[in-house]
């Protein structure tokens, strides 16, 4: 039982048998290799023993198994003294982890680093089988609110490549082209929306206005 092995390992470590304790922590992972908690427990042990890089590597393995809990892991890493740069290194190459990290950075007032994390998320989206449309909308909304329309358009172009049949993605892409001043491309996107949804009133009105 991976959990029991690790619990025993922690106890042995606390009474001075660190080498044996660590071996049990590692063995706990081997017997429960798909459980993120096993990597997390070992990572915390490593951080508490001043072995930061090994700890970061194990956090990365844990996060790859449950990326939607990234916010909790960020909090854990902050409580254990990791810097933002070190937290960034602990993130696997996955969309969700980098979007959550960007949101944390924005709350901390670190916009440049947040934008880098958003761009990383977009890059990783190309390799993931399924990506929620909400991910693209989060990044698109950030750039749109800052009136960085070219960047917002870049986001939606990638969204269309990933989700070509999503009507809301198509509509937002058309709007992004409009706001970037590329009206002929906006018209093309509105026409594609109408192919998917001929009764779409918004697309009909926008297309009539552009033409």
mmCIF file of C-alpha atoms in Angstrom:
data_model
loop_
_atom_site.group_PDB
_atom_site.id
_atom_site.type_symbol
_atom_site.label_atom_id
_atom_site.label_comp_id
_atom_site.label_asym_id
_atom_site.label_seq_id
_atom_site.Cartn_x
_atom_site.Cartn_y
_atom_site.Cartn_z
ATOM 1 C CA UNK A 1 0.000 0.000 0.000
ATOM 2 C CA UNK A 2 1.670 3.183 -1.237
ATOM 3 C CA UNK A 3 0.121 5.397 1.422
ATOM 4 C CA UNK A 4 1.167 3.171 4.322
ATOM 5 C CA UNK A 5 4.678 2.776 2.958
ATOM 6 C CA UNK A 6 5.092 6.532 2.754
ATOM 7 C CA UNK A 7 3.618 7.103 6.212
ATOM 8 C CA UNK A 8 6.120 4.630 7.642
ATOM 9 C CA UNK A 9 8.884 6.304 5.647
ATOM 10 C CA UNK A 10 8.048 9.696 7.152
ATOM 11 C CA UNK A 11 8.077 8.219 10.673
ATOM 12 C CA UNK A 12 11.465 6.585 10.142
ATOM 13 C CA UNK A 13 12.840 9.808 8.716
ATOM 14 C CA UNK A 14 11.680 11.753 11.778
ATOM 15 C CA UNK A 15 13.552 9.397 14.127
ATOM 16 C CA UNK A 16 16.785 9.745 12.211
ATOM 17 C CA UNK A 17 16.583 6.941 9.643
ATOM 18 C CA UNK A 18 16.370 9.260 6.651
ATOM 19 C CA UNK A 19 17.893 6.941 4.043
ATOM 20 C CA UNK A 20 15.458 4.122 4.815
ATOM 21 C CA UNK A 21 12.610 6.619 5.154
ATOM 22 C CA UNK A 22 13.299 8.061 1.727
ATOM 23 C CA UNK A 23 13.474 4.602 0.194
ATOM 24 C CA UNK A 24 10.005 3.869 1.550
ATOM 25 C CA UNK A 25 8.717 7.176 0.188
ATOM 26 C CA UNK A 26 10.038 6.192 -3.238
ATOM 27 C CA UNK A 27 8.646 2.667 -2.954
ATOM 28 C CA UNK A 28 5.257 4.116 -2.074
ATOM 29 C CA UNK A 29 5.271 5.816 -5.469
ATOM 30 C CA UNK A 30 6.274 2.593 -7.230
ATOM 31 C CA UNK A 31 3.275 0.765 -5.754
ATOM 32 C CA UNK A 32 0.860 3.631 -6.441
ATOM 33 C CA UNK A 33 2.357 5.239 -9.522
ATOM 34 C CA UNK A 34 -0.846 6.879 -10.816
ATOM 35 C CA UNK A 35 -1.721 8.585 -7.541
ATOM 36 C CA UNK A 36 -0.610 12.251 -7.444
ATOM 37 C CA UNK A 37 -0.664 12.241 -3.634
ATOM 38 C CA UNK A 38 2.323 9.903 -3.592
ATOM 39 C CA UNK A 39 4.463 12.351 -5.582
ATOM 40 C CA UNK A 40 3.180 15.266 -3.518
ATOM 41 C CA UNK A 41 4.120 13.640 -0.202
ATOM 42 C CA UNK A 42 7.603 12.832 -1.460
ATOM 43 C CA UNK A 43 7.953 16.341 -2.914
ATOM 44 C CA UNK A 44 7.117 17.925 0.454
ATOM 45 C CA UNK A 45 9.646 15.657 2.149
ATOM 46 C CA UNK A 46 12.309 16.699 -0.353
ATOM 47 C CA UNK A 47 11.539 20.397 0.099
ATOM 48 C CA UNK A 48 11.770 20.009 3.877
ATOM 49 C CA UNK A 49 15.188 18.407 3.418
ATOM 50 C CA UNK A 50 16.519 21.258 1.251
ATOM 51 C CA UNK A 51 16.397 19.259 -1.963
ATOM 52 C CA UNK A 52 14.452 21.810 -3.920
ATOM 53 C CA UNK A 53 15.076 20.660 -7.495
ATOM 54 C CA UNK A 54 14.063 17.065 -6.775
ATOM 55 C CA UNK A 55 11.008 18.388 -4.969
ATOM 56 C CA UNK A 56 10.071 20.541 -7.973
ATOM 57 C CA UNK A 57 10.403 17.532 -10.295
ATOM 58 C CA UNK A 58 8.025 15.486 -8.152
ATOM 59 C CA UNK A 59 5.508 18.321 -7.970
ATOM 60 C CA UNK A 60 5.594 18.431 -11.764
ATOM 61 C CA UNK A 61 4.762 14.717 -11.889
ATOM 62 C CA UNK A 62 1.887 15.203 -9.442
ATOM 63 C CA UNK A 63 0.497 18.160 -11.405
ATOM 64 C CA UNK A 64 0.606 16.223 -14.663
ATOM 65 C CA UNK A 65 -1.886 13.815 -13.061
ATOM 66 C CA UNK A 66 -4.260 16.502 -11.722
ATOM 67 C CA UNK A 67 -3.706 19.813 -13.547
ATOM 68 C CA UNK A 68 -7.055 21.221 -12.417
ATOM 69 C CA UNK A 69 -5.679 21.448 -8.873
ATOM 70 C CA UNK A 70 -2.884 23.790 -9.950
ATOM 71 C CA UNK A 71 -4.093 26.598 -7.665
ATOM 72 C CA UNK A 72 -3.760 24.333 -4.622
ATOM 73 C CA UNK A 73 -0.279 23.293 -5.671
ATOM 74 C CA UNK A 74 0.740 26.919 -6.192
ATOM 75 C CA UNK A 75 -0.385 27.699 -2.651
ATOM 76 C CA UNK A 76 1.547 24.709 -1.351
ATOM 77 C CA UNK A 77 4.700 25.788 -3.166
ATOM 78 C CA UNK A 78 4.408 29.353 -1.885
ATOM 79 C CA UNK A 79 4.030 28.088 1.676
ATOM 80 C CA UNK A 80 7.208 26.061 1.188
ATOM 81 C CA UNK A 81 9.209 29.070 0.043
ATOM 82 C CA UNK A 82 9.370 28.552 -3.713
ATOM 83 C CA UNK A 83 9.760 31.632 -5.890
ATOM 84 C CA UNK A 84 7.573 32.352 -8.913
ATOM 85 C CA UNK A 85 10.380 31.223 -11.201
ATOM 86 C CA UNK A 86 10.673 27.935 -9.307
ATOM 87 C CA UNK A 87 6.900 27.447 -9.401
ATOM 88 C CA UNK A 88 7.040 27.984 -13.155
ATOM 89 C CA UNK A 89 9.597 25.182 -13.451
ATOM 90 C CA UNK A 90 7.272 22.876 -11.529
ATOM 91 C CA UNK A 91 4.518 23.209 -14.128
ATOM 92 C CA UNK A 92 4.164 20.433 -16.703
ATOM 93 C CA UNK A 93 3.740 21.366 -20.362
ATOM 94 C CA UNK A 94 -0.050 21.483 -20.100
ATOM 95 C CA UNK A 95 -2.618 24.152 -20.919
ATOM 96 C CA UNK A 96 -4.521 24.250 -17.632
ATOM 97 C CA UNK A 97 -1.493 24.525 -15.365
ATOM 98 C CA UNK A 98 -0.131 27.553 -17.216
ATOM 99 C CA UNK A 99 -3.490 29.330 -17.390
ATOM 100 C CA UNK A 100 -3.986 28.928 -13.634
ATOM 101 C CA UNK A 101 -0.445 30.140 -13.035
ATOM 102 C CA UNK A 102 -1.054 33.181 -15.234
ATOM 103 C CA UNK A 103 -4.156 34.025 -13.214
ATOM 104 C CA UNK A 104 -2.140 33.831 -9.993
ATOM 105 C CA UNK A 105 0.543 36.075 -11.492
ATOM 106 C CA UNK A 106 -2.026 38.659 -12.576
ATOM 107 C CA UNK A 107 -3.371 38.804 -9.033
ATOM 108 C CA UNK A 108 0.229 39.386 -7.912
ATOM 109 C CA UNK A 109 0.659 42.239 -10.382
ATOM 110 C CA UNK A 110 3.210 40.409 -12.549
ATOM 111 C CA UNK A 111 1.686 40.993 -15.960
ATOM 112 C CA UNK A 112 4.732 40.290 -18.128
ATOM 113 C CA UNK A 113 5.302 36.905 -16.535
ATOM 114 C CA UNK A 114 1.555 36.179 -16.738
ATOM 115 C CA UNK A 115 1.531 36.925 -20.463
ATOM 116 C CA UNK A 116 4.451 34.540 -20.970
ATOM 117 C CA UNK A 117 2.481 31.862 -19.145
ATOM 118 C CA UNK A 118 -0.563 32.521 -21.313
ATOM 119 C CA UNK A 119 1.577 32.184 -24.438
ATOM 120 C CA UNK A 120 2.976 28.903 -23.124
ATOM 121 C CA UNK A 121 -0.576 27.661 -22.607
ATOM 122 C CA UNK A 122 -1.436 28.466 -26.226
ATOM 123 C CA UNK A 123 1.619 26.574 -27.431
ATOM 124 C CA UNK A 124 0.728 23.502 -25.389
ATOM 125 C CA UNK A 125 -2.876 23.630 -26.635
ATOM 126 C CA UNK A 126 -1.638 22.526 -30.046
ATOM 127 C CA UNK A 127 -0.502 19.172 -28.620
ATOM 128 C CA UNK A 128 -3.455 18.352 -26.358
ATOM 129 C CA UNK A 129 -6.322 16.270 -27.698
ATOM 130 C CA UNK A 130 -9.053 18.181 -25.896
ATOM 131 C CA UNK A 131 -8.958 21.812 -24.831
ATOM 132 C CA UNK A 132 -11.912 23.633 -23.292
ATOM 133 C CA UNK A 133 -13.073 26.719 -25.233
ATOM 134 C CA UNK A 134 -13.055 28.592 -21.902
ATOM 135 C CA UNK A 135 -9.260 28.457 -21.877
ATOM 136 C CA UNK A 136 -9.056 30.450 -25.091
ATOM 137 C CA UNK A 137 -11.730 32.885 -23.934
ATOM 138 C CA UNK A 138 -9.842 33.606 -20.705
ATOM 139 C CA UNK A 139 -6.711 34.575 -22.596
ATOM 140 C CA UNK A 140 -8.646 36.415 -25.319
ATOM 141 C CA UNK A 141 -10.558 38.448 -22.725
ATOM 142 C CA UNK A 142 -7.333 39.443 -20.976
ATOM 143 C CA UNK A 143 -5.823 40.909 -24.153
ATOM 144 C CA UNK A 144 -9.094 42.441 -25.298
ATOM 145 C CA UNK A 145 -9.574 44.238 -21.974
ATOM 146 C CA UNK A 146 -6.097 45.705 -22.391
ATOM 147 C CA UNK A 147 -7.022 46.753 -25.958
ATOM 148 C CA UNK A 148 -4.213 44.584 -27.329
ATOM 149 C CA UNK A 149 -6.297 43.554 -30.291
ATOM 150 C CA UNK A 150 -3.522 41.948 -32.333
ATOM 151 C CA UNK A 151 -2.679 39.664 -29.409
ATOM 152 C CA UNK A 152 -6.367 38.907 -28.874
ATOM 153 C CA UNK A 153 -6.612 37.969 -32.546
ATOM 154 C CA UNK A 154 -3.603 35.658 -32.250
ATOM 155 C CA UNK A 155 -5.382 33.812 -29.454
ATOM 156 C CA UNK A 156 -8.561 33.344 -31.448
ATOM 157 C CA UNK A 157 -6.714 32.190 -34.550
ATOM 158 C CA UNK A 158 -5.223 29.403 -32.474
ATOM 159 C CA UNK A 159 -8.659 28.696 -31.008
ATOM 160 C CA UNK A 160 -10.143 28.284 -34.494
ATOM 161 C CA UNK A 161 -7.365 25.895 -35.464
ATOM 162 C CA UNK A 162 -8.156 23.762 -32.424
ATOM 163 C CA UNK A 163 -11.960 24.073 -32.415
ATOM 164 C CA UNK A 164 -13.038 24.951 -35.978
ATOM 165 C CA UNK A 165 -16.694 23.999 -35.484
ATOM 166 C CA UNK A 166 -17.291 25.932 -32.272
ATOM 167 C CA UNK A 167 -19.705 28.749 -33.121
ATOM 168 C CA UNK A 168 -18.734 30.959 -30.182
ATOM 169 C CA UNK A 169 -15.070 30.617 -31.101
ATOM 170 C CA UNK A 170 -15.884 31.619 -34.680
ATOM 171 C CA UNK A 171 -17.945 34.614 -33.540
ATOM 172 C CA UNK A 172 -15.225 35.847 -31.209
ATOM 173 C CA UNK A 173 -12.651 35.407 -33.947
ATOM 174 C CA UNK A 174 -14.758 37.543 -36.268
ATOM 175 C CA UNK A 175 -15.023 40.216 -33.572
ATOM 176 C CA UNK A 176 -11.265 40.028 -33.036
ATOM 177 C CA UNK A 177 -10.666 40.620 -36.755
ATOM 178 C CA UNK A 178 -13.022 43.595 -36.625
ATOM 179 C CA UNK A 179 -11.259 45.136 -33.652
ATOM 180 C CA UNK A 180 -7.907 44.602 -35.342
ATOM 181 C CA UNK A 181 -9.246 46.439 -38.398
ATOM 182 C CA UNK A 182 -9.138 43.432 -40.751
ATOM 183 C CA UNK A 183 -12.711 43.646 -41.967
ATOM 184 C CA UNK A 184 -12.566 41.279 -44.942
ATOM 185 C CA UNK A 185 -11.358 38.488 -42.632
ATOM 186 C CA UNK A 186 -14.098 39.367 -40.144
ATOM 187 C CA UNK A 187 -16.647 38.978 -42.938
ATOM 188 C CA UNK A 188 -15.200 35.580 -43.834
ATOM 189 C CA UNK A 189 -15.560 34.417 -40.234
ATOM 190 C CA UNK A 190 -19.157 35.651 -39.979
ATOM 191 C CA UNK A 191 -19.956 33.721 -43.162
ATOM 192 C CA UNK A 192 -18.448 30.591 -41.622
ATOM 193 C CA UNK A 193 -20.622 31.119 -38.555
ATOM 194 C CA UNK A 194 -23.682 31.277 -40.789
ATOM 195 C CA UNK A 195 -22.682 28.049 -42.482
ATOM 196 C CA UNK A 196 -22.696 26.395 -39.059
ATOM 197 C CA UNK A 197 -25.752 28.296 -37.817
ATOM 198 C CA UNK A 198 -27.743 29.976 -40.624
ATOM 199 C CA UNK A 199 -30.178 31.548 -38.141
ATOM 200 C CA UNK A 200 -27.495 33.324 -36.115
ATOM 201 C CA UNK A 201 -28.870 36.856 -35.851
ATOM 202 C CA UNK A 202 -25.683 38.402 -34.448
ATOM 203 C CA UNK A 203 -23.597 37.135 -37.366
ATOM 204 C CA UNK A 204 -26.242 38.265 -39.854
ATOM 205 C CA UNK A 205 -26.286 41.826 -38.482
ATOM 206 C CA UNK A 206 -22.513 42.065 -38.249
ATOM 207 C CA UNK A 207 -21.991 40.762 -41.771
ATOM 208 C CA UNK A 208 -24.556 43.214 -43.177
ATOM 209 C CA UNK A 209 -22.845 46.090 -41.353
ATOM 210 C CA UNK A 210 -19.370 45.175 -42.642
ATOM 211 C CA UNK A 211 -20.464 44.670 -46.232
#
